[in-house]
Coordinates of N, CA, C and O and ligand atoms in Angstrom, one line a residue:
M46 N 34.0 101.5 111.9 CA 35.1 101.4 112.8 C 36.4 100.8 112.1 O 37.5 101.3 112.3
S47 N 36.2 99.9 111.2 CA 37.4 99.3 110.6 C 37.2 99.3 109.1 O 36.1 99.6 108.6
A48 N 38.2 99.0 108.4 CA 38.1 99.0 106.9 C 37.8 97.6 106.3 O 38.0 97.4 105.2
L49 N 37.3 96.8 107.2 CA 37.0 95.4 106.7 C 35.9 95.5 105.6 O 34.9 96.2 105.8
P50 N 36.1 94.8 104.5 CA 35.1 94.9 103.5 C 33.9 94.0 103.8 O 34.0 93.1 104.6
A51 N 32.7 94.4 103.2 CA 31.6 93.5 103.4 C 31.7 92.2 102.7 O 32.5 92.1 101.7
C52 N 31.0 91.2 103.1 CA 31.1 89.9 102.5 C 30.7 90.0 101.0 O 29.6 90.5 100.8
P53 N 31.5 89.6 100.1 CA 31.1 89.7 98.7 C 29.9 88.7 98.3 O 29.3 88.8 97.3
Q54 N 29.7 87.8 99.2 CA 28.7 86.8 98.9 C 27.3 87.2 99.5 O 26.3 87.0 98.8
C55 N 27.3 87.6 100.7 CA 26.0 87.9 101.3 C 25.9 89.4 101.8 O 24.9 89.8 102.4
Q56 N 26.9 90.1 101.6 CA 27.0 91.6 101.9 C 27.0 91.8 103.4 O 26.8 92.9 103.9
S57 N 27.2 90.8 104.2 CA 27.3 91.0 105.7 C 28.4 91.9 106.0 O 29.5 91.9 105.4
E58 N 28.2 92.7 107.0 CA 29.2 93.6 107.5 C 30.0 93.0 108.7 O 31.0 93.7 109.1
Y59 N 29.7 91.9 109.1 CA 30.3 91.3 110.3 C 31.5 90.4 109.9 O 31.8 89.5 110.6
T60 N 32.2 90.8 108.9 CA 33.4 90.1 108.5 C 34.5 90.3 109.5 O 34.6 91.3 110.1
Y61 N 35.4 89.4 109.5 CA 36.7 89.6 110.3 C 37.8 89.0 109.5 O 37.7 88.2 108.6
E62 N 39.0 89.4 110.0 CA 40.2 89.0 109.3 C 40.9 87.9 110.1 O 41.0 88.0 111.4
D63 N 41.5 86.9 109.5 CA 42.2 85.9 110.2 C 43.3 85.4 109.3 O 43.1 84.7 108.3
G64 N 44.5 85.7 109.6 CA 45.7 85.2 108.9 C 45.7 85.6 107.4 O 46.0 84.7 106.6
G65 N 45.3 86.8 107.1 CA 45.4 87.2 105.7 C 44.1 86.8 104.9 O 44.0 87.1 103.7
M66 N 43.2 86.1 105.6 CA 41.9 85.8 105.0 C 40.8 86.6 105.6 O 40.8 86.9 106.8
Y67 N 39.8 87.0 104.8 CA 38.6 87.6 105.4 C 37.6 86.4 105.6 O 37.5 85.6 104.7
I68 N 36.9 86.5 106.6 CA 35.9 85.4 106.9 C 34.6 86.0 107.2 O 34.5 87.0 108.0
C69 N 33.5 85.5 106.7 CA 32.2 86.0 106.9 C 31.5 85.0 107.9 O 31.4 83.8 107.5
P70 N 31.1 85.4 109.1 CA 30.5 84.5 110.0 C 29.0 84.1 109.6 O 28.5 83.2 110.1
E71 N 28.5 84.9 108.7 CA 27.1 84.7 108.4 C 26.9 83.6 107.4 O 26.0 82.7 107.5
C72 N 27.7 83.6 106.4 CA 27.6 82.5 105.3 C 28.8 81.7 105.2 O 28.9 80.8 104.4
A73 N 29.8 81.9 106.1 CA 31.0 81.1 106.2 C 31.9 81.3 104.9 O 32.8 80.5 104.7
H74 N 31.7 82.3 104.2 CA 32.5 82.5 103.0 C 33.9 83.0 103.5 O 34.0 83.8 104.4
E75 N 34.9 82.5 102.8 CA 36.3 83.0 103.1 C 36.9 83.5 101.9 O 36.7 82.8 100.8
W76 N 37.6 84.5 101.9 CA 38.3 85.0 100.8 C 39.6 85.7 101.2 O 39.8 86.1 102.3
S77 N 40.5 85.7 100.2 CA 41.8 86.3 100.5 C 41.8 87.8 100.6 O 41.0 88.4 99.9
A78 N 42.6 88.3 101.5 CA 42.7 89.8 101.7 C 43.1 90.5 100.4 O 42.8 91.6 100.2
N79 N 43.9 89.8 99.6 CA 44.2 90.4 98.3 C 43.6 89.6 97.1 O 44.2 89.1 96.2
D80 N 42.3 89.4 97.2 CA 41.5 88.6 96.3 C 41.4 89.2 94.9 O 41.0 88.5 94.0
T81 N 41.7 90.5 94.8 CA 41.5 91.1 93.5 C 42.5 90.6 92.5 O 42.2 90.5 91.3
A82 N 43.6 90.1 93.0 CA 44.6 89.5 92.1 C 44.2 88.2 91.6 O 43.4 87.5 92.3
A83 N 44.7 87.8 90.5 CA 44.4 86.4 90.0 C 44.8 85.4 91.0 O 45.9 85.6 91.7
P84 N 44.1 84.4 91.2 CA 44.5 83.3 92.2 C 45.8 82.7 91.8 O 46.1 82.5 90.6
A85 N 46.7 82.5 92.7 CA 48.0 82.0 92.4 C 47.8 80.6 91.8 O 47.1 79.8 92.4
A86 N 48.5 80.3 90.7 CA 48.4 79.0 90.1 C 49.1 78.0 91.1 O 50.0 78.4 91.9
D87 N 48.7 76.8 91.0 CA 49.4 75.8 91.8 C 50.9 75.8 91.4 O 51.2 75.8 90.2
E88 N 51.7 75.8 92.4 CA 53.1 75.9 92.1 C 53.6 74.5 91.6 O 54.4 73.8 92.2
A89 N 53.2 74.2 90.4 CA 53.7 73.0 89.8 C 55.1 73.2 89.4 O 55.5 74.2 88.9
R90 N 55.9 72.1 89.6 CA 57.3 72.2 89.3 C 57.5 72.2 87.8 O 56.8 71.4 87.1
V91 N 58.3 73.0 87.3 CA 58.6 73.0 85.9 C 60.0 72.3 85.7 O 61.0 72.7 86.3
Y92 N 60.0 71.3 84.8 CA 61.3 70.6 84.6 C 61.9 71.1 83.3 O 61.2 71.2 82.3
R93 N 63.1 71.5 83.4 CA 63.8 71.9 82.2 C 65.1 71.1 81.9 O 65.8 70.7 82.9
D94 N 65.4 71.0 80.6 CA 66.6 70.3 80.3 C 67.8 71.2 80.4 O 67.6 72.4 80.7
S95 N 68.9 70.7 79.9 CA 70.1 71.6 80.0 C 70.0 72.8 79.2 O 70.7 73.8 79.5
A96 N 69.2 72.8 78.2 CA 69.1 74.0 77.3 C 67.9 74.9 77.7 O 67.6 75.9 77.1
G97 N 67.2 74.5 78.7 CA 66.1 75.3 79.2 C 64.7 74.9 78.6 O 63.7 75.6 78.9
N98 N 64.7 73.9 77.8 CA 63.4 73.4 77.3 C 62.6 72.8 78.4 O 63.2 72.1 79.2
V99 N 61.3 73.0 78.3 CA 60.5 72.4 79.3 C 60.2 70.9 79.0 O 59.9 70.6 77.8
L100 N 60.4 70.1 79.9 CA 60.2 68.7 79.7 C 58.9 68.2 80.2 O 58.3 68.8 81.1
A101 N 58.4 67.2 79.6 CA 57.1 66.6 79.9 C 57.2 65.1 79.9 O 58.1 64.5 79.3
D102 N 56.3 64.5 80.7 CA 56.2 63.0 80.7 C 56.1 62.5 79.2 O 55.4 63.0 78.4
G103 N 56.9 61.5 78.9 CA 56.8 60.9 77.6 C 57.8 61.4 76.6 O 57.9 60.9 75.5
D104 N 58.5 62.5 77.0 CA 59.4 63.1 76.0 C 60.6 62.1 75.8 O 60.9 61.2 76.5
T105 N 61.2 62.4 74.6 CA 62.5 61.7 74.3 C 63.6 62.7 74.5 O 63.6 63.8 74.1
I106 N 64.7 62.2 75.2 CA 65.8 63.1 75.5 C 67.1 62.3 75.1 O 67.1 61.1 74.9
T107 N 68.2 63.1 75.0 CA 69.5 62.5 74.9 C 70.3 62.9 76.0 O 70.1 64.0 76.6
V108 N 71.2 62.1 76.4 CA 72.1 62.4 77.5 C 73.3 63.2 76.9 O 73.8 62.9 75.9
I109 N 73.6 64.3 77.6 CA 74.6 65.3 77.0 C 76.0 65.1 77.6 O 76.9 65.8 77.2
K110 N 76.2 64.1 78.5 CA 77.5 63.8 78.9 C 77.6 62.4 79.4 O 76.5 61.8 79.8
D111 N 78.7 61.8 79.4 CA 78.9 60.5 79.9 C 78.5 60.4 81.4 O 78.9 61.2 82.2
L112 N 77.6 59.5 81.7 CA 77.1 59.4 83.1 C 77.6 58.1 83.7 O 77.2 57.0 83.2
K113 N 78.4 58.2 84.7 CA 78.9 57.0 85.3 C 77.8 56.4 86.2 O 77.2 57.2 87.0
L114 N 77.6 55.2 86.2 CA 76.6 54.6 87.1 C 77.2 54.1 88.4 O 78.3 53.5 88.4
K115 N 76.6 54.5 89.4 CA 77.1 54.0 90.7 C 77.0 52.5 90.8 O 76.0 51.9 90.3
G116 N 78.0 51.9 91.4 CA 77.9 50.5 91.7 C 78.3 49.6 90.5 O 79.4 49.0 90.5
S117 N 77.5 49.7 89.4 CA 77.8 48.7 88.3 C 79.0 49.1 87.5 O 79.6 48.2 86.9
G118 N 79.5 50.3 87.6 CA 80.6 50.7 86.8 C 80.4 51.0 85.4 O 81.3 51.3 84.6
G119 N 79.1 50.8 85.0 CA 78.8 51.1 83.6 C 78.7 52.6 83.3 O 78.7 53.4 84.3
V120 N 78.7 52.9 82.1 CA 78.6 54.4 81.7 C 77.5 54.5 80.7 O 77.5 53.8 79.6
V121 N 76.6 55.4 80.9 CA 75.7 55.8 79.9 C 76.4 56.9 79.0 O 76.7 57.9 79.5
K122 N 76.6 56.5 77.8 CA 77.3 57.4 76.9 C 76.6 58.6 76.5 O 75.4 58.6 76.4
M123 N 77.4 59.7 76.4 CA 76.8 60.9 75.8 C 76.1 60.6 74.5 O 76.6 59.9 73.7
G124 N 75.0 61.2 74.3 CA 74.2 61.0 73.1 C 73.2 59.8 73.1 O 72.5 59.6 72.2
T125 N 73.3 59.1 74.2 CA 72.3 58.0 74.4 C 70.9 58.6 74.4 O 70.6 59.6 75.0
K126 N 70.1 58.0 73.5 CA 68.7 58.5 73.4 C 67.8 57.7 74.4 O 67.9 56.5 74.5
V127 N 66.9 58.4 75.0 CA 66.1 57.8 76.0 C 64.6 58.2 75.7 O 64.3 59.4 75.6
K128 N 63.8 57.2 75.5 CA 62.4 57.5 75.1 C 61.5 57.4 76.3 O 61.7 56.6 77.2
G129 N 60.4 58.1 76.3 CA 59.4 58.0 77.3 C 59.8 58.2 78.7 O 59.6 57.4 79.6
I130 N 60.4 59.4 78.9 CA 60.8 59.7 80.3 C 59.6 60.0 81.2 O 58.5 60.3 80.7
R131 N 59.8 59.9 82.5 CA 58.8 60.2 83.4 C 59.4 61.2 84.5 O 60.5 60.9 85.0
L132 N 58.7 62.3 84.7 CA 59.3 63.3 85.6 C 58.8 63.0 87.0 O 57.7 62.6 87.3
V133 N 59.8 63.1 87.9 CA 59.5 62.8 89.3 C 60.1 64.0 90.2 O 61.0 64.6 89.8
D134 N 59.5 64.2 91.3 CA 59.8 65.3 92.1 C 60.9 64.9 93.1 O 60.7 64.6 94.3
S135 N 62.2 64.8 92.6 CA 63.3 64.4 93.5 C 64.5 65.0 92.8 O 64.5 65.6 91.8
D136 N 65.7 64.7 93.5 CA 66.9 65.2 93.1 C 67.2 64.7 91.6 O 67.6 65.5 90.8
H137 N 67.1 63.4 91.4 CA 67.2 62.9 90.1 C 65.8 62.9 89.6 O 65.0 62.0 89.9
D138 N 65.5 63.9 88.8 CA 64.1 64.2 88.5 C 63.5 63.5 87.3 O 62.4 63.8 86.9
I139 N 64.3 62.6 86.6 CA 63.8 61.9 85.5 C 63.9 60.4 85.7 O 65.0 59.9 86.0
D140 N 62.8 59.7 85.6 CA 62.8 58.3 85.6 C 62.7 57.8 84.2 O 61.9 58.3 83.4
C141 N 63.5 56.8 83.9 CA 63.4 56.3 82.5 C 64.0 55.0 82.4 O 64.6 54.4 83.4
K142 N 63.9 54.4 81.2 CA 64.5 53.1 81.0 C 65.5 53.2 79.8 O 65.1 53.7 78.8
I143 N 66.7 52.8 80.0 CA 67.7 52.9 79.0 C 68.0 51.5 78.5 O 68.3 50.6 79.3
D144 N 68.0 51.3 77.2 CA 68.4 50.0 76.6 C 69.7 49.6 77.2 O 70.7 50.3 77.1
G145 N 69.8 48.4 77.7 CA 71.1 47.8 78.1 C 71.3 48.2 79.6 O 72.2 47.6 80.2
F146 N 70.6 49.1 80.2 CA 70.8 49.5 81.5 C 69.6 49.2 82.4 O 69.7 49.0 83.6
G147 N 68.4 49.3 81.8 CA 67.2 49.2 82.6 C 66.7 50.5 83.2 O 67.0 51.5 82.7
Q148 N 66.0 50.3 84.3 CA 65.4 51.5 85.0 C 66.5 52.4 85.5 O 67.5 51.9 86.1
M149 N 66.4 53.7 85.2 CA 67.4 54.6 85.6 C 66.8 55.9 86.2 O 65.6 56.2 85.8
S150 N 67.5 56.6 87.0 CA 67.1 58.0 87.3 C 68.2 58.9 86.8 O 69.4 58.7 87.1
L151 N 67.8 60.0 86.1 CA 68.7 60.9 85.6 C 68.4 62.3 86.1 O 67.3 62.6 86.6
K152 N 69.3 63.2 86.0 CA 69.1 64.6 86.4 C 68.8 65.4 85.1 O 69.5 65.2 84.1
S153 N 67.8 66.2 85.1 CA 67.4 66.9 83.9 C 68.5 67.8 83.4 O 68.5 68.2 82.2
E154 N 69.4 68.2 84.3 CA 70.5 69.1 83.8 C 71.5 68.4 82.9 O 72.3 69.0 82.3
F155 N 71.4 67.1 82.9 CA 72.3 66.3 82.0 C 71.7 65.7 80.8 O 72.2 64.8 80.1
V156 N 70.5 66.2 80.5 CA 69.8 65.7 79.3 C 69.4 66.9 78.4 O 69.4 68.0 78.8
K157 N 69.0 66.5 77.2 CA 68.5 67.5 76.3 C 67.3 66.9 75.5 O 67.4 65.8 75.1
K158 N 66.3 67.7 75.4 CA 65.1 67.2 74.7 C 65.4 67.0 73.3 O 66.1 67.9 72.7
V159 N 64.8 66.0 72.7 CA 65.0 65.7 71.3 C 63.9 66.4 70.5 O 62.8 66.2 70.8
Ligands
ZN446 ZN1 28.8 86.2 103.9

């Protein structure tokens, strides 16, 4: 009657579809309607510097432009080297510690991997 595939696990024909998933009521196996494709990788965020290099935790970067600090009035000078960055999932996506400034958050678009 329908084109539903048999369960790949127990060969049951009583499978049904639910929201893009096929479900087998006999063995409770669930699989995607387009399961033949490779499973989508977890959408891990990729962090890239101003030049498009992929950044990773612990990388050393340099600041590519003078960055004014809110409040304190200080400026992180272009070319400042920052070791041991940590990537975070936010607007300012790099957590780091800069000598003379302490803990900072930077944007990856304003840095370059060393
Ligand atoms: Zn089954």
